[in-house]
Short mmCIF file of C-alpha atoms in Angstrom, two decimals:
data_model
loop_
_atom_site.label_atom_id
_atom_site.label_comp_id
_atom_site.label_asym_id
_atom_site.label_seq_id
_atom_site.Cartn_x
_atom_site.Cartn_y
_atom_site.Cartn_z
CA MET A 1 14.56 0.25 -8.63
CA THR A 2 12.22 -0.96 -5.88
CA HIS A 3 13.76 -1.07 -2.45
CA HIS A 4 13.13 -2.98 0.74
CA PHE A 5 11.31 -0.20 2.52
CA LEU A 6 8.45 -0.47 0.04
CA ASN A 7 8.33 -4.27 0.17
CA ASP A 8 8.53 -5.09 3.88
CA THR A 9 4.82 -5.95 4.21
CA ALA A 10 3.22 -9.09 2.82
CA VAL A 11 0.02 -8.16 1.00
CA THR A 12 -2.49 -10.92 1.74
CA THR A 13 -5.66 -9.03 2.66
CA ALA A 14 -7.58 -6.00 1.44
CA SER A 15 -6.44 -4.14 4.54
CA ASP A 16 -2.80 -4.96 3.72
CA LYS A 17 -3.19 -3.52 0.23
CA VAL A 18 -4.82 -0.32 1.47
CA PHE A 19 -2.11 0.05 4.12
CA VAL A 20 0.75 -0.38 1.63
CA ASP A 21 -0.85 1.89 -0.98
CA MET A 22 -1.67 4.65 1.50
CA ARG A 23 1.74 4.41 3.13
CA ARG A 24 3.45 4.92 -0.21
CA GLU A 25 1.18 7.82 -1.17
CA ILE A 26 1.66 9.56 2.18
CA VAL A 27 5.45 9.11 2.15
CA GLU A 28 5.74 10.35 -1.43
CA GLY A 29 3.34 13.26 -0.86
CA SER A 30 0.51 12.09 -3.14
CA ILE A 31 -1.66 12.31 -0.04
CA ALA A 32 -0.68 15.69 1.35
CA GLN A 33 0.96 16.02 4.75
CA GLY A 34 -1.36 17.54 7.34
CA SER A 35 -4.46 16.77 5.26
CA LYS A 36 -7.69 15.58 6.86
CA ILE A 37 -8.63 11.99 6.14
CA SER A 38 -12.17 11.36 4.93
CA GLU A 39 -13.05 7.74 5.66
CA PRO A 40 -16.06 7.61 3.28
CA GLU A 41 -14.03 9.14 0.46
CA LEU A 42 -11.02 6.85 0.91
CA ALA A 43 -13.16 3.73 1.38
CA LYS A 44 -14.82 4.50 -1.95
CA ARG A 45 -11.50 5.29 -3.62
CA TYR A 46 -9.90 2.01 -2.57
CA GLY A 47 -13.09 -0.02 -2.99
CA VAL A 48 -13.14 -1.33 0.58
CA SER A 49 -15.42 -1.16 3.61
CA ARG A 50 -15.02 1.47 6.32
CA ALA A 51 -13.95 -1.31 8.71
CA THR A 52 -11.18 -2.43 6.35
CA LEU A 53 -10.02 1.15 5.91
CA ARG A 54 -9.90 1.67 9.69
CA GLU A 55 -7.65 -1.38 10.04
CA ALA A 56 -5.23 0.21 7.59
CA LEU A 57 -5.44 3.58 9.36
CA ASN A 58 -4.63 1.93 12.69
CA ARG A 59 -1.46 0.50 11.18
CA LEU A 60 -0.55 3.84 9.63
CA GLU A 61 -0.99 5.43 13.04
CA SER A 62 1.46 2.91 14.52
CA CYS A 63 3.97 4.01 11.83
CA TYR A 64 3.43 7.65 12.90
CA LEU A 65 2.10 8.57 9.45
CA VAL A 66 -1.39 9.50 10.61
CA GLU A 67 -2.67 10.80 13.93
CA ARG A 68 -6.04 11.03 15.62
CA LYS A 69 -7.03 13.98 17.76
CA ALA A 70 -10.17 14.57 19.78
CA ASN A 71 -12.76 16.75 18.01
CA ILE A 72 -10.53 16.87 14.93
CA GLY A 73 -10.47 13.32 13.63
CA CYS A 74 -7.81 11.55 11.62
CA ARG A 75 -5.14 13.50 9.72
CA VAL A 76 -1.96 12.77 7.85
CA VAL A 77 0.97 13.76 10.02
CA ALA A 78 2.33 17.24 9.33
CA LEU A 79 6.03 17.66 8.61
CA THR A 80 7.11 20.28 11.13
CA ALA A 81 10.50 21.53 12.26
CA GLU A 82 9.72 20.43 15.82
CA ARG A 83 8.87 16.90 14.78
CA LEU A 84 11.98 16.80 12.57
CA ILE A 85 14.20 17.50 15.58
CA GLU A 86 12.53 14.81 17.70
CA VAL A 87 12.60 12.16 14.98
CA TYR A 88 16.20 12.82 14.02
CA GLN A 89 17.34 12.72 17.65
CA VAL A 90 15.98 9.18 17.84
CA ARG A 91 17.31 8.30 14.40
CA SER A 92 20.81 9.51 15.26
CA ALA A 93 20.96 7.45 18.44
CA LEU A 94 19.57 4.26 16.91
CA GLU A 95 21.41 4.36 13.57
CA GLY A 96 24.61 5.29 15.35
CA LEU A 97 24.20 2.17 17.47
CA ALA A 98 23.37 0.11 14.37
CA CYS A 99 26.62 1.31 12.78
CA ARG A 100 28.65 0.39 15.85
CA LEU A 101 27.14 -3.10 15.88
CA ALA A 102 27.58 -3.50 12.11
CA ALA A 103 31.31 -2.90 12.54
CA ASP A 104 31.40 -6.02 14.71
CA ASN A 105 28.77 -8.13 12.99
CA MET A 106 28.79 -7.48 9.24
CA ALA A 107 30.48 -10.25 7.28
CA ALA A 108 33.25 -9.36 4.84
CA ASP A 109 31.08 -10.24 1.84
CA GLU A 110 28.31 -7.96 3.14
CA VAL A 111 30.75 -5.07 3.43
CA GLN A 112 32.05 -5.70 -0.09
CA SER A 113 28.48 -5.85 -1.41
CA LEU A 114 27.78 -2.50 0.22
CA LYS A 115 30.90 -1.02 -1.38
CA GLN A 116 29.75 -2.29 -4.76
CA LEU A 117 26.36 -0.70 -4.18
CA LEU A 118 27.97 2.69 -3.59
CA ASN A 119 30.13 2.32 -6.68
CA GLN A 120 27.02 1.62 -8.74
CA HIS A 121 25.29 4.70 -7.35
CA LEU A 122 28.32 6.86 -8.04
CA GLN A 123 28.05 6.02 -11.72
CA THR A 124 24.44 7.17 -12.08
CA GLN A 125 24.03 10.34 -14.11
CA ARG A 126 21.63 11.98 -11.65
CA VAL A 127 24.14 11.71 -8.82
CA LYS A 128 27.03 12.87 -11.02
CA GLU A 129 25.09 15.98 -11.90
CA GLY A 130 24.26 16.71 -8.26
CA GLU A 131 20.57 15.92 -8.57
CA SER A 132 18.39 14.31 -5.94
CA TYR A 133 19.95 11.50 -3.92
CA TYR A 134 17.66 11.11 -0.95
CA GLN A 135 14.80 10.37 -3.34
CA GLU A 136 16.82 7.59 -4.94
CA ALA A 137 16.22 4.08 -3.67
CA GLY A 138 19.98 3.66 -3.29
CA ASP A 139 20.40 5.96 -0.33
CA LEU A 140 17.61 4.22 1.54
CA ASP A 141 19.07 0.82 0.67
CA PHE A 142 22.49 1.90 1.99
CA HIS A 143 21.05 2.71 5.40
CA TYR A 144 18.84 -0.38 5.33
CA ARG A 145 21.80 -2.69 4.74
CA ILE A 146 23.77 -1.22 7.62
CA ILE A 147 20.79 -1.53 9.95
CA LYS A 148 20.33 -5.17 8.89
CA GLY A 149 24.07 -5.63 9.33
CA SER A 150 23.74 -4.80 13.03
CA LYS A 151 22.17 -8.28 13.43
CA ASN A 152 20.06 -6.89 16.29
CA ALA A 153 16.43 -7.90 15.67
CA HIS A 154 14.91 -5.36 18.04
CA LEU A 155 16.92 -2.49 16.58
CA ILE A 156 16.03 -3.57 13.04
CA HIS A 157 12.34 -3.60 13.91
CA LEU A 158 12.46 -0.17 15.54
CA LEU A 159 14.20 1.45 12.59
CA CYS A 160 12.75 -0.44 9.64
CA HIS A 161 9.16 -0.78 10.81
CA ASP A 162 8.11 1.45 13.69
CA LEU A 163 9.88 4.72 12.90
CA TYR A 164 11.46 4.63 9.49
CA GLN A 165 8.42 5.38 7.37
CA LEU A 166 8.19 8.81 8.98
CA ILE A 167 11.92 9.31 8.45
CA ARG A 168 11.43 8.29 4.82
CA MET A 169 8.64 10.84 4.50
CA TYR A 170 11.01 13.65 5.48
CA ARG A 171 13.78 12.33 3.24
CA VAL A 172 11.63 11.74 0.17
CA GLN A 173 9.68 15.00 0.31
CA MET A 174 12.65 17.13 1.34
CA GLY A 175 15.59 15.35 -0.26
CA MET A 176 18.88 16.97 -1.08
CA VAL A 177 20.28 18.41 -4.28
CA GLY A 178 23.48 20.15 -5.30
CA PRO A 179 26.71 20.07 -3.24
CA ARG A 180 25.14 18.02 -0.45
CA VAL A 181 24.92 15.04 -2.82
CA SER A 182 28.69 14.61 -3.24
CA LYS A 183 29.25 15.25 0.47
CA ALA A 184 26.78 12.52 1.35
CA PHE A 185 28.64 10.10 -0.88
CA ASP A 186 31.92 10.93 0.82
CA GLU A 187 30.26 10.40 4.21
CA HIS A 188 28.88 7.03 3.10
CA LEU A 189 32.32 5.89 1.96
CA ALA A 190 33.91 6.94 5.25
CA ILE A 191 31.25 5.03 7.19
CA ILE A 192 31.85 1.89 5.15
CA ASN A 193 35.62 2.14 5.65
CA ALA A 194 35.14 2.37 9.42
CA ILE A 195 32.84 -0.67 9.38
CA GLU A 196 35.33 -2.61 7.24
CA ASN A 197 38.09 -1.76 9.73
CA HIS A 198 35.85 -2.93 12.61
CA ASP A 199 36.11 0.50 14.20
CA GLY A 200 32.69 0.67 15.84
CA GLU A 201 33.36 3.90 17.71
CA LEU A 202 34.38 5.75 14.55
CA ALA A 203 31.52 4.23 12.53
CA GLU A 204 28.99 5.39 15.11
CA MET A 205 30.45 8.91 15.23
CA LEU A 206 30.48 9.22 11.43
CA MET A 207 26.89 8.02 11.10
CA LYS A 208 25.69 10.51 13.73
CA ARG A 209 27.55 13.30 11.94
CA HIS A 210 26.04 12.18 8.61
CA ILE A 211 22.51 12.21 10.05
CA SER A 212 23.11 15.62 11.63
CA ALA A 213 24.06 17.00 8.21
CA SER A 214 20.90 15.48 6.74
CA GLN A 215 18.82 17.13 9.44
CA ALA A 216 20.49 20.49 8.80
CA ASN A 217 19.75 20.16 5.08
CA ILE A 218 16.06 19.57 5.73
CA GLN A 219 15.95 22.35 8.34
CA THR A 220 17.32 24.78 5.75
CA LYS A 221 14.46 23.85 3.44
CA PHE A 222 11.98 24.43 6.23
CA ASP A 223 13.44 27.85 6.96
CA GLY A 224 13.25 28.80 3.29
CA TYR A 225 9.66 27.61 3.00
CA GLN A 226 8.61 29.53 6.11
CA SER A 227 10.31 32.68 4.80
CA VAL A 228 8.41 32.43 1.51
CA GLN A 229 5.14 31.85 3.36
CA ALA A 230 5.74 34.88 5.58
CA THR A 231 6.46 37.07 2.55
CA GLN A 232 3.32 35.88 0.79
CA ASN A 233 1.23 36.58 3.88
CA GLU A 234 2.64 40.11 4.14
CA MET A 235 1.86 40.78 0.48
CA ALA A 236 -1.67 39.46 0.93
CA ASN A 237 -2.23 41.89 3.78
#
């Protein structure tokens, strides 16, 4: 299933195509996080001029997926624990607000459609078996629909365009498995019930708690990765 986050940019120019392709590859990890970007190599790979590639890189920089540093050049953003904390602080505040607004502004048919979406996801074999959920389009679409349901254009732009690709990068590359999957479903259902009951305060609190659990899940993976790296370094010495 293709979801909105991968189709929010109209592809009308060569620069658009490079931007969309690179964004997907960075988010999914095909272009490694923290890797140095070679303009000549990428221009050749995508069959475009250096100028066209730079246009795409400028847009990727505005999405926080690449960064330029003096005397270093252009690199894909690195997924660090420090950046995770900063990004999820912003995400918690903004998505919590989106949830509060959705409780007031989502139409009854939109809420029912969202409930049906969750029921469909619950029937998928991968979710039943506790496999990856954050890498499924459904989880992203759930959050997307609530954000759109806020009916606040500025908030939608901030979450779905400016910041969310970096959030997606964390979620896709460090998604959850096992017990966290069923817990996330329960959290989603509770959020929807609060929205349906027009309880904005509860909806906001539940979304913030849900995002905090997501952050903790990713942080655990970071800690495990760093522990393995430290052990490997000790063995090498």
